[in-house]
Structures are given as structure tokens and as C-alpha cells.
CSV table of C-alpha atoms in Angstrom, one decimal:
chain,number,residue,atom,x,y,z
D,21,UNK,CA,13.0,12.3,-3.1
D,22,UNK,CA,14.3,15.7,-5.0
D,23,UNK,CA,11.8,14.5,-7.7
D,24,UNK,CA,9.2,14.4,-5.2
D,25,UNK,CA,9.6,17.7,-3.1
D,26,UNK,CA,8.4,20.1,-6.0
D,27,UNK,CA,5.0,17.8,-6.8
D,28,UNK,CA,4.4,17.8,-3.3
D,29,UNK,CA,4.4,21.9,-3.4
D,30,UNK,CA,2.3,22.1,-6.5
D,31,UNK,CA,-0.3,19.4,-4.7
D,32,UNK,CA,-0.4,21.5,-1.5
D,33,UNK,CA,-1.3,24.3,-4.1
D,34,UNK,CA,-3.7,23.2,-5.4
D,35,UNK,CA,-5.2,21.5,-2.1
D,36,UNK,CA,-5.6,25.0,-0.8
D,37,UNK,CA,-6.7,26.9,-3.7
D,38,UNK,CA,-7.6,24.1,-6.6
D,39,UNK,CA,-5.1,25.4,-8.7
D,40,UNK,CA,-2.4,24.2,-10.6
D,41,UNK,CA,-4.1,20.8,-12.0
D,42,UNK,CA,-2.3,18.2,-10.7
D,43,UNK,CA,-2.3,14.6,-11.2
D,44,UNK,CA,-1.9,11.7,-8.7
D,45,UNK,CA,1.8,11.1,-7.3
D,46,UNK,CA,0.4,7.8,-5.6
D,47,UNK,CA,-1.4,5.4,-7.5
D,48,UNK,CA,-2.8,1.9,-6.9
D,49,UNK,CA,-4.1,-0.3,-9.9
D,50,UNK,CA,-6.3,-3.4,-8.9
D,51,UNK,CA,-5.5,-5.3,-11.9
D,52,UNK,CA,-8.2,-7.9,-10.9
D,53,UNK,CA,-10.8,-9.1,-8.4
D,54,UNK,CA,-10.1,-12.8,-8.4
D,55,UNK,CA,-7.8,-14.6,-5.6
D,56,UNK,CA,-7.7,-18.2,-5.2
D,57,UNK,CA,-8.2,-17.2,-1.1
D,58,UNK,CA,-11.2,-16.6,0.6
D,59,UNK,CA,-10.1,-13.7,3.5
D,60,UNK,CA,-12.5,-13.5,6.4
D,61,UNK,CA,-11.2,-9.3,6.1
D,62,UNK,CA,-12.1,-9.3,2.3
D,63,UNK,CA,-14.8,-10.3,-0.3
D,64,UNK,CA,-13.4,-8.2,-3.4
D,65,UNK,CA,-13.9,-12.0,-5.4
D,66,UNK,CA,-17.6,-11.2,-5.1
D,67,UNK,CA,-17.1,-7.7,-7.6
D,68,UNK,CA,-16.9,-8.8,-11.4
D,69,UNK,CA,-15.0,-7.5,-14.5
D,70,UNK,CA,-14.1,-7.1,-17.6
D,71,UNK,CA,-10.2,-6.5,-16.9
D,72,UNK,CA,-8.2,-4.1,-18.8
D,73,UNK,CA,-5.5,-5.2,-21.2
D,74,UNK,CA,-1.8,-4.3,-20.9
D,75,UNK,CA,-2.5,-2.6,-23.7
D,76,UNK,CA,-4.7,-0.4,-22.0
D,77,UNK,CA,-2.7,0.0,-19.0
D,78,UNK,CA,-0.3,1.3,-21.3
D,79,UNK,CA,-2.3,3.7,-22.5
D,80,UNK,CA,-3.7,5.1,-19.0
D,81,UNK,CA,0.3,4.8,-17.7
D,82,UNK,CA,0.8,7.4,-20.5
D,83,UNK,CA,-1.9,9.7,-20.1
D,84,UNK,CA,-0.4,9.8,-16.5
D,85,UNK,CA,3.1,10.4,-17.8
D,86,UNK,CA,6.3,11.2,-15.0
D,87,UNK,CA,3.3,12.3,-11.9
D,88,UNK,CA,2.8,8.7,-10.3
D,89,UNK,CA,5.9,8.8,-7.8
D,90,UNK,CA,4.5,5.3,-5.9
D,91,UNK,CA,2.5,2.8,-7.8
D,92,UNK,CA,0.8,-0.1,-6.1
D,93,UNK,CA,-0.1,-3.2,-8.4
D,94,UNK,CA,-3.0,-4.6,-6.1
D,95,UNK,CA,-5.6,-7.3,-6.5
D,96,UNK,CA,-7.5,-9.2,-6.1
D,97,UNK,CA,-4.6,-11.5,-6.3
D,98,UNK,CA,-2.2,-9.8,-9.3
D,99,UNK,CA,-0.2,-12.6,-10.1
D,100,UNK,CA,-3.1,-14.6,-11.4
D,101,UNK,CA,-2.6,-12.1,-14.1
D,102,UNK,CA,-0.7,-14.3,-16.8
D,103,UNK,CA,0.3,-10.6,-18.6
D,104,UNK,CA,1.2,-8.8,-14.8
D,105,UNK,CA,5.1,-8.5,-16.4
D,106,UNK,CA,3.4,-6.4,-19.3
D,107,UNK,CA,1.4,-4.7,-17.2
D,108,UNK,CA,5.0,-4.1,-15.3
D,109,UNK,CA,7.0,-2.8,-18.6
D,110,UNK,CA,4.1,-0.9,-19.5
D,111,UNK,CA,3.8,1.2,-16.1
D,112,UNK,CA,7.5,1.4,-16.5
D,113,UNK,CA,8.0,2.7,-19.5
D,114,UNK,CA,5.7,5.4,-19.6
D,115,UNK,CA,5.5,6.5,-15.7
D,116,UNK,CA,9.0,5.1,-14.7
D,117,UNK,CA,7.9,5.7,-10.6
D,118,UNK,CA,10.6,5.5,-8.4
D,119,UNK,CA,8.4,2.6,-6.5
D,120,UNK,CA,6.5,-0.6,-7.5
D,121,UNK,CA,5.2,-2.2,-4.6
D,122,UNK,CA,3.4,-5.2,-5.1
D,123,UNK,CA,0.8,-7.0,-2.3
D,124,UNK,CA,0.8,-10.8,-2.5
D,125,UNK,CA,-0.9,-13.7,-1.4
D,126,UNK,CA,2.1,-15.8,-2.1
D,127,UNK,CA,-0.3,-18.7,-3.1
D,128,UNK,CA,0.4,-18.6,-6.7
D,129,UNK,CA,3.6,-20.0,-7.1
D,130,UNK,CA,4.5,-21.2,-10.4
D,131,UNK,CA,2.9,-18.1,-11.7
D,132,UNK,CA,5.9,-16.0,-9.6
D,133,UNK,CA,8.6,-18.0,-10.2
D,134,UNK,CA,7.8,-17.1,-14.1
D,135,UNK,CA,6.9,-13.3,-13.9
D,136,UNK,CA,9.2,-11.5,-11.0
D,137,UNK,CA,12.5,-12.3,-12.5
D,138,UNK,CA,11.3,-10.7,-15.8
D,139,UNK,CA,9.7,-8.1,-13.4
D,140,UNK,CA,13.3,-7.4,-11.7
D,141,UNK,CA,15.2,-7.2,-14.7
D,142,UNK,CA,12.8,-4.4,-15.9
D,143,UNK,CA,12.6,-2.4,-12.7
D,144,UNK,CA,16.6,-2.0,-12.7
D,145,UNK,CA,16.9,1.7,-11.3
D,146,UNK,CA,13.7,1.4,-9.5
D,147,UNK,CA,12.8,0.0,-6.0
D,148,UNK,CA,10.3,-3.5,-6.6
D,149,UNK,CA,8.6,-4.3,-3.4
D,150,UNK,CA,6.8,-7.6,-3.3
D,151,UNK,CA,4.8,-7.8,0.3
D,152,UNK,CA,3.8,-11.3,1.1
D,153,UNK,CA,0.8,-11.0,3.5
D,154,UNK,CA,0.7,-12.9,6.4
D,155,UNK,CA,-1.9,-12.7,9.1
D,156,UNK,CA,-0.9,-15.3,11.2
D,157,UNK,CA,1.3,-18.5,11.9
D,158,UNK,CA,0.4,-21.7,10.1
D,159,UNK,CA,-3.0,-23.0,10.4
D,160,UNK,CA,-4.4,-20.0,12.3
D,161,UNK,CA,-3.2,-17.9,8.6
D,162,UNK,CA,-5.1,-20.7,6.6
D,163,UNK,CA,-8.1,-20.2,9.0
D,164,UNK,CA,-8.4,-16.3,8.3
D,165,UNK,CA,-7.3,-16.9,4.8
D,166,UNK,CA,-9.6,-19.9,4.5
D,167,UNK,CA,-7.6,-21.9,2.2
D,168,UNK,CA,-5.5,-24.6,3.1
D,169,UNK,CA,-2.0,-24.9,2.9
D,170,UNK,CA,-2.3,-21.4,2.4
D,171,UNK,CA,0.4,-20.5,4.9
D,172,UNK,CA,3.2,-22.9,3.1
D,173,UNK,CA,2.3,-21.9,-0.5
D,174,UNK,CA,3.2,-18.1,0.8
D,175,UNK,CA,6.4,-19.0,2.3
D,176,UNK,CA,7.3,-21.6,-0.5
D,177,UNK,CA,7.0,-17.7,-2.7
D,178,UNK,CA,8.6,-15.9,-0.1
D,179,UNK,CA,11.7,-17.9,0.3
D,180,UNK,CA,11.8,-18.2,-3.8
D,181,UNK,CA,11.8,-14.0,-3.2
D,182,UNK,CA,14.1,-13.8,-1.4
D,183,UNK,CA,16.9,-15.7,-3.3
D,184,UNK,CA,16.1,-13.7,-6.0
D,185,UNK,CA,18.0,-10.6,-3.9
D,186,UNK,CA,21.6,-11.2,-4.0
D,187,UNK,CA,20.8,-10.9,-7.9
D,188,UNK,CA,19.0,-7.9,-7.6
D,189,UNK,CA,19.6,-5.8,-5.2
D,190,UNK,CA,16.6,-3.1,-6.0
D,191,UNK,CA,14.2,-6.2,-4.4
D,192,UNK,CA,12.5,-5.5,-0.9
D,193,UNK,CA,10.7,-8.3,0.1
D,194,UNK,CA,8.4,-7.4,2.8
D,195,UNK,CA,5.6,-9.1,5.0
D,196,UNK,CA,2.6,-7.5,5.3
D,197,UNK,CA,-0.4,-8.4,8.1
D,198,UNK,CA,-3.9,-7.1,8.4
D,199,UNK,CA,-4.8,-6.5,12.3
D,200,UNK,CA,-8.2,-7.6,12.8
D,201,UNK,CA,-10.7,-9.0,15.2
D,202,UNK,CA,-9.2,-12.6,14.5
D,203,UNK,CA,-5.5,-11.7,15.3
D,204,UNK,CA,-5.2,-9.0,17.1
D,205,UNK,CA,-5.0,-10.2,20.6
D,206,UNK,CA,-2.2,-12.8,19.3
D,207,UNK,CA,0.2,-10.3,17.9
D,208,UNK,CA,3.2,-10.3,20.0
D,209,UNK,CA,3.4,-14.0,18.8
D,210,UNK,CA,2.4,-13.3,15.6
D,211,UNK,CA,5.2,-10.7,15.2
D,212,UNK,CA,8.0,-12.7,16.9
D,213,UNK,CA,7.1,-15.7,14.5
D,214,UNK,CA,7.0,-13.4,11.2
D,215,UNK,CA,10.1,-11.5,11.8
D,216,UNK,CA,12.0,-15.2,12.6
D,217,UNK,CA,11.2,-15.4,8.5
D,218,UNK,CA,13.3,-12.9,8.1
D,219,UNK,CA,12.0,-10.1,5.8
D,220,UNK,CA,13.8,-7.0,4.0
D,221,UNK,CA,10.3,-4.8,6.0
D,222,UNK,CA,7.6,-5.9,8.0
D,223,UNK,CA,4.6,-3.9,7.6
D,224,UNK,CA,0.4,-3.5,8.9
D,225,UNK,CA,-2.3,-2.0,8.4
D,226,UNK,CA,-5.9,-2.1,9.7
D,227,UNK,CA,-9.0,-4.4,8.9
D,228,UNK,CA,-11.4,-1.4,7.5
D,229,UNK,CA,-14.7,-2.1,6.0
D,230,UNK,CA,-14.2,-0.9,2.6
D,231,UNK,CA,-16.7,-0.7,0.0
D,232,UNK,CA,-14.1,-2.2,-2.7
D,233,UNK,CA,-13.2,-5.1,-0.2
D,234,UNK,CA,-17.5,-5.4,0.0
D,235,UNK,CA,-16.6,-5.9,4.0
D,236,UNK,CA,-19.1,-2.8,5.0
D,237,UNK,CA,-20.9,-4.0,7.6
D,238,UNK,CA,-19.3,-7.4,8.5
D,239,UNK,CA,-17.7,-6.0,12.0
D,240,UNK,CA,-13.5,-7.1,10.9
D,241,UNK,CA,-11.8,-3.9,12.3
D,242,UNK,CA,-10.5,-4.6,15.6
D,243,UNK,CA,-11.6,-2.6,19.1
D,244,UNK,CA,-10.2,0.6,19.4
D,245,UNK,CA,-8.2,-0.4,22.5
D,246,UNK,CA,-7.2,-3.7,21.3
D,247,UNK,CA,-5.5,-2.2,18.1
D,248,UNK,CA,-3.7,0.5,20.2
D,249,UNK,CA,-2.5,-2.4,22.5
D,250,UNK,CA,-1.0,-4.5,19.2
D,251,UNK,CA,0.8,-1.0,17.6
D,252,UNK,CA,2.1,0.1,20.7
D,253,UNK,CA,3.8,-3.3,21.1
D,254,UNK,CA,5.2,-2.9,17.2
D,255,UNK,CA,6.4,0.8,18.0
D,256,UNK,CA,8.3,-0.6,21.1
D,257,UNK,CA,10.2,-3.0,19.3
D,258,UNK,CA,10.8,-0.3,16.4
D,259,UNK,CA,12.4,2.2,18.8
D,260,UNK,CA,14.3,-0.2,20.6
D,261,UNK,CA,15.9,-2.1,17.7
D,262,UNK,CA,16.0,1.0,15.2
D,263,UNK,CA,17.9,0.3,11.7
D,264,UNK,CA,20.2,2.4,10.0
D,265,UNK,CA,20.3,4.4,6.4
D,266,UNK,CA,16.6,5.0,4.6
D,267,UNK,CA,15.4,2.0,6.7
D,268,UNK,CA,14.7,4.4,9.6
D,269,UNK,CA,13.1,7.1,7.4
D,270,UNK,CA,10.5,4.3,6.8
D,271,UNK,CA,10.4,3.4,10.4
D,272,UNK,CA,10.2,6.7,11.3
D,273,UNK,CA,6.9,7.1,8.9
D,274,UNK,CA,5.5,3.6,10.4
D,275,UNK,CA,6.1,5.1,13.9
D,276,UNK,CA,3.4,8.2,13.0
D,277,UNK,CA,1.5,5.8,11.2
D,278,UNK,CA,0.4,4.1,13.8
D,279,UNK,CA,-0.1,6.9,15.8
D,280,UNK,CA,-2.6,8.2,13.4
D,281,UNK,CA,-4.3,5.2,12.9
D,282,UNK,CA,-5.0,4.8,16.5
D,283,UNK,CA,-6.4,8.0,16.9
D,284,UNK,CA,-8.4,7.6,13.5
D,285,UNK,CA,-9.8,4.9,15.1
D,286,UNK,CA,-11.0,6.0,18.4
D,287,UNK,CA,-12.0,9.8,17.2
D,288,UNK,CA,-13.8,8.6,13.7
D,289,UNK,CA,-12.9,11.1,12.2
D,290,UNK,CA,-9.5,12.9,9.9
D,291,UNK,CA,-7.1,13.9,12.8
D,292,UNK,CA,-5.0,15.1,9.7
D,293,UNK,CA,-6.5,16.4,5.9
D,294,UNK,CA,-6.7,13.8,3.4
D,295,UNK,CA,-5.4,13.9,0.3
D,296,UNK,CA,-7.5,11.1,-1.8
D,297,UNK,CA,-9.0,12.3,-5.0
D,298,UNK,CA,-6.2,14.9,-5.6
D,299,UNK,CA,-2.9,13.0,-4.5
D,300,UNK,CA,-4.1,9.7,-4.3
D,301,UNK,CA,-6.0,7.7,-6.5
D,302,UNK,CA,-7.4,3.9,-7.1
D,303,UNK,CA,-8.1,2.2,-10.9
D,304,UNK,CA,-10.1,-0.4,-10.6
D,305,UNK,CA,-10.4,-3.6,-12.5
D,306,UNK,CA,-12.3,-2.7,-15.0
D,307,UNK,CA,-11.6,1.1,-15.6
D,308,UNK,CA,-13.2,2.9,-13.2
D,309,UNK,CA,-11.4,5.7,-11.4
D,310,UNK,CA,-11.9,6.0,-7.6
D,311,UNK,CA,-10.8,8.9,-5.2
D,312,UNK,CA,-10.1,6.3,-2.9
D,313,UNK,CA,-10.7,2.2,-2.3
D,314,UNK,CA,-12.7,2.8,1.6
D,315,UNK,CA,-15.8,4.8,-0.4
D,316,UNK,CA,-14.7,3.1,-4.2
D,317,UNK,CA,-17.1,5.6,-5.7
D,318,UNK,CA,-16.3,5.9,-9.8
D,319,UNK,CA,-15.4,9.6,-10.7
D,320,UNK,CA,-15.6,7.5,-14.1
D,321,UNK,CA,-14.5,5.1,-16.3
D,322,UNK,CA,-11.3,5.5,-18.6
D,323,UNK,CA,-12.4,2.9,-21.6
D,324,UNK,CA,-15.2,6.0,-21.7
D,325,UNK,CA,-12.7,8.7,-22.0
D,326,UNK,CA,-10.1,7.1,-24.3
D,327,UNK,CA,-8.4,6.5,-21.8
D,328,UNK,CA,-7.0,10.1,-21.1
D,329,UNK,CA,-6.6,10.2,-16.5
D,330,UNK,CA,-6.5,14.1,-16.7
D,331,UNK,CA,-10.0,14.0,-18.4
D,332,UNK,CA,-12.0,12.5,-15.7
D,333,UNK,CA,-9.3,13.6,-12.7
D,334,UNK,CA,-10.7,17.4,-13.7
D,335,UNK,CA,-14.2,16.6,-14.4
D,336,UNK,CA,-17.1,17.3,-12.0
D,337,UNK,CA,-17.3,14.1,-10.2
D,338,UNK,CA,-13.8,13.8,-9.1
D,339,UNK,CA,-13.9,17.5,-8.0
D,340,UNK,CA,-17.5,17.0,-5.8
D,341,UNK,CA,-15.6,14.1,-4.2
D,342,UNK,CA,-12.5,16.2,-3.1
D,343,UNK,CA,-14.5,18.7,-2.0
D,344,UNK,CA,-16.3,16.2,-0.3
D,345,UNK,CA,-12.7,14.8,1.4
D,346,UNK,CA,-11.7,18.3,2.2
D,347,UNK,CA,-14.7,18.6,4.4
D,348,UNK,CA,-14.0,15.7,6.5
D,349,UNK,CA,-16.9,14.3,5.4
D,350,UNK,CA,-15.0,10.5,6.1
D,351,UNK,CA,-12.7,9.5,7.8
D,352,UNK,CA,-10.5,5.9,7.2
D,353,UNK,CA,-6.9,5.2,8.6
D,354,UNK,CA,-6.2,3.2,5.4
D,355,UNK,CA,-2.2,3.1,4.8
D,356,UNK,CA,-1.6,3.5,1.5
D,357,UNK,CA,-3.1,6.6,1.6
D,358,UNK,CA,-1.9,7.9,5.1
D,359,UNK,CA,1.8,7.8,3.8
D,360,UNK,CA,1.1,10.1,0.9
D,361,UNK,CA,-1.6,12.5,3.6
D,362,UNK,CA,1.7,12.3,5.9
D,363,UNK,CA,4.4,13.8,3.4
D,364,UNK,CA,1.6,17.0,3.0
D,365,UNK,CA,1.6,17.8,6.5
D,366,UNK,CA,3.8,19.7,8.0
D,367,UNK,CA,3.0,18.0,12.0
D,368,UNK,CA,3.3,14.7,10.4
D,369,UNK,CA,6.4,15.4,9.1
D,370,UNK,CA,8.3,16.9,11.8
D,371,UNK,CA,7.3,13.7,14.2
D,372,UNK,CA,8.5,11.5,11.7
D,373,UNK,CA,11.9,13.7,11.6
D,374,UNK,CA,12.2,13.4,15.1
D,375,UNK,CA,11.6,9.8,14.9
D,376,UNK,CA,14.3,9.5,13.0
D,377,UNK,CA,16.6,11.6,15.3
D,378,UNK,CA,15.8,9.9,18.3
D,379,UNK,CA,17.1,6.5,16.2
D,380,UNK,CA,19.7,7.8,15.0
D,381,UNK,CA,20.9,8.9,19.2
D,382,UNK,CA,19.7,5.3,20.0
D,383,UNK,CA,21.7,3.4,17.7
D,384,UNK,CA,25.5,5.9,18.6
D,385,UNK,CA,24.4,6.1,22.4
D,386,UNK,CA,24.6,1.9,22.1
D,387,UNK,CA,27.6,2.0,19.6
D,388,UNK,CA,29.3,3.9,22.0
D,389,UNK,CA,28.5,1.0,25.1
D,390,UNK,CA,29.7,-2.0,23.4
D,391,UNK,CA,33.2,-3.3,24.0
């Protein structure tokens, strides 16, 4: 976090007053648009590319140098990449981010069982997530993931994850579930059955039309109320089983998460400024640059530049559409990007340290009671 705290000053910087240049500390790559599911929340197989190399992963990873704090290796499914381990060394050994989090169908077995243990062994110093997403319990998962056997291919991957841990340590292996109209209403249930599984983090976000997920339009995000009902239950059980050490920090974060996502929801519109375009960023597929995935409007396309981020992160485009941001011209509650808008703001920040202080006085007023 010290390497953090000093980009986070020079992005607040140049939030305000559009100086110094800054690159992205938060950076997700969709390394491809094909997945062997069919989501009833996404349609990203319908986009076509021509996918960047390794190689040129490489090269973008070190026109980026030491900014990306946080990289997300997104898809698409990325383990049908037969190179995603290259793709790993490369990020790492130009950017070196203190995080990798990788977001997983789990359906691709044979191809994970080859690459993460190659992936571990390079990420040594690092922290490696691997979310496996699940949506639901057994057939009702295959149903929104229409694909059978969908739910025991993920847990086949999951349970091959998580042996991989004693090994190496640096793993998290996380479960990861999309609230939407087809689950919501189930998730007590849904939560009781995924945490039985036994995952290092259990984390959500919400169903959002997105114009990379090509969903605009086809009505996925759950009611207002609905959503607020299913978080509120997830915050209970946060604050009254709270964990200990950096665990609560990120419980503390999911706690205002939520809260901001239900208000995002039921205001439409930024209850705190975004960040996207400045502190966050997406790569697409095939080289385009995005401020964010919910618009996925290209500020540009590396192949076009040589590859060189800075190039098009200070050109015209990507400036219109921070400007554009800035005004709360959108509004989204997409998490990736609320984590990173969260650590700029000074209200976000102090209810997450609070959080964490009221955990920490839950878990030593019940220490105190037992026997």
C-alpha cells in the first residue's frame, strides 16, 4: 500500500487540475471475447477480434511500466488463451502489480490445470487471485450460464485451485456472483450454498448493461429494491462474522461497496466522482483502449500507436471522455472500478475505516465472552 499512497496523490492531482500526466494504477485486459458459456447477463461472444499476441501485451505492459498497481486479466473466458501464462510473465515482468486477479468460468479445465501452476510460480511476491464465478447452485447456475454441466466443470477447477494453496500461499481463490433478475430473489440460499465450498473471498457485483458485454437493452440488472434486499443480507453476515488481518480491510471496502451500488442504483446517477479514463482503464481484445467497459468507447487503438499507452491516454479522445466522466455525464455502479473511485475519496474512505474498527470491536468484544 506505501507504493500506492503517492500515485493516488498525483491522480487526485491531476483529477482536479489535469496536471501531472498520470497513467492508470487499475487496469483490466480482456484478452479475448470467446467463452465456451452462453450467460443470460452477457453476449461479449457476439464482439469479434483479431487478439493481441503476448508479444504485444509485452510491449503495451512496458509502455505502462511500474503505474498499474491492480491488473485484471478478463475475458471473454481467458483461459481459452493457450499463451494466458505468457501473457502472465509478460505483465509481470514489465509492470510487476502487486495484484493479478483473474475472473473465471471454471469450465476450462484441462486448460488450468496446465497454465496456473506456471502462473503461481511466476507471481511469487505478488497476490494471484483466481475468482471462479458462480451465480447459482447446480442446475439453476447451468440455466443462467446456459451450458450444461457447467456448474461441476467450475467446481472440478475450483477444488483443483484450491489444492494448489498449501503450495502457494500468495493464491486467493475467490467466488465471484453476478446479482441479476434471475438470482436475486434466491440469494440467501445462494450465499449459504457458495460459502459451504469454502472460498479464500466471496465476492458480487451487479448485472449492468454494458456496451462491451452487448447486454444494453436486454433488462438483466435487478430492481432497485430487490438488489438492496440481497446486499443488505451479505452486509449482515459480513458484520456479524467479521475476519481478521487485511481480510477486514477488504470487507470493510465490500461493506461501502454495496452501499454505493445501492444508491447508484436507485439515484442513476455518480453519488461519488468517477475516476475511469484517468485511474482506470479497459484494453480490449483487439487493442483498443476504453475509459471504461459500461460505455466501451475506443480513445484508440494501440497496434496504431506502436503500442506506446501514454500516446493515446494524453490524446484528445481520452481527455473529451474524462471530461465527459467528470461531468457526471454517466453513472454505472460497476466494481472494478468503484474500488479504485473509493480509495480517491476521502467519504468513502473514512466509512471503510470505520468499518474496519467496528470489526475489529466485534471480533475482541466476542473474544472477551468465550470461556
Amino acid at each position: 500500500m506505501l507504493r500506492l499512497l503517492p500515485r493516488l496523490v498525483k491522480h487526485q492531482l491531476s483529477y482536479r487540475w489535469g496536471w501531472p500526466r498520470v497513467l492508470p494504477i487499475n487496469v483490466t485486459a480482456s484478452v479475448t471475447f470467446k467463452c465456451a458459456s452462453r450467460c443470460l447477463t452477457c453476449y461479449v461472444t457476439s464482439r469479434k477480434a483479431k487478439e493481441l499476441s503476448a508479444a504485444e501485451y509485452r510491449r503495451i505492459f512496458r509502455s505502462l511500466g511500474r503505474d498499474p498497481f491492480w491488473v485484471t486479466i478478463s475475458g471473454g473466458e481467458p483461459f481459452l488463451r493457450p499463451d494466458l501464462a505468457e501473457i502472465v510473465d509478460a505483465i509481470c515482468e514489465e509492470s510487476r502489480p502487486a495484484i493479478i486477479n483473474i475472473p473465471t468460468s471454471g469450465t476450462t479445465h484441462k486448460h488450468i490445470v496446465e497454465q496456473l501452476p506456471r502462473m503461481l510460480e511466476r507471481t511469487r511476491g505478488m497476490q494471484l487471485t483466481v475468482n471462479f464465478s458462480l451465480d447459482d447452485v447446480g442446475e439453476r447456475h447451468d440455466f443462467i450460464r446456459r451450458t450444461p454441466r457447467n456448474w461441476q466443470k467450475t467446481l472440478e477447477s475450483l477444488r483443483f485451485a484450491q489444492s494448489l494453496k498449501e503450495r502457494y500461499p500468495h493464491l486467493v481463490v475467490g467466488i465471484h456472483s453476478v446479482i441479476s433478475v434471475f438470482n436475486v430473489r434466491r440469494f440467501p440460499e445462494i450465499y449459504d450454498a457458495l460459502l459451504a465450498l469454502g472460498p479464500d473471498s466471496y465476492i458480487t457485483e451487479v448485472a449492468e448493461e454494458r456496451a462491451e458485454l452487448q447486454s444494453v437493452g436486454t433488462g438483466i440488472t435487478p430492481p432497485p429494491r430487490d438488489y438492496a434486499t440481497a446486499v443488505d443480507f451479505l452486509s449482515a453476515r459480513i458484520r456479524a462474522a467479521p475476519r481478521a488481518g487485511f481480510a477486514s480491510i477488504i470487507d470493510a471496502f465490500r461493506l461501502e461497496y454495496y452501499r454505493l451500488a445501492k444508491r447508484i442504483l436507485s439515484e442513476r446517477r455518480q453519488v461519488i466522482p468517477c475516476y475511469a479514463g484517468l485511474t482506470s482503464c479497459h484494453i480490449a481484445a483487439d487493442g483498443d483502449v476504453w475509459g471504461c467497459c459500461t460505455r466501451a468507447e475506443p480513445l484508440g487503438n494501440l497496434r496504431e500507436v506502436d503500442y506506446d499507452f501514454a500516446r493515446l491516454w494524453q490524446a484528445r479522445p481520452a481527455g473529451a471522455f474524462r471530461r465527459s466522466v467528470k461531468n457526471r455525464e454517466c453513472e454505472c455502479p460497476l466494481a472494478n472500478v468503484s474500488y479504485t473511485n473509493m480509495l480517491m475519496h476521502p467519504g468513502s474512505l473514512s466509512r471503510v475505516g470505520a468499518n474496519a474498527v467496528a470489526a475489529l470491536w466485534h471480533r475482541r468484544a466476542h473474544a472477551t465472552q468465550r470461556p
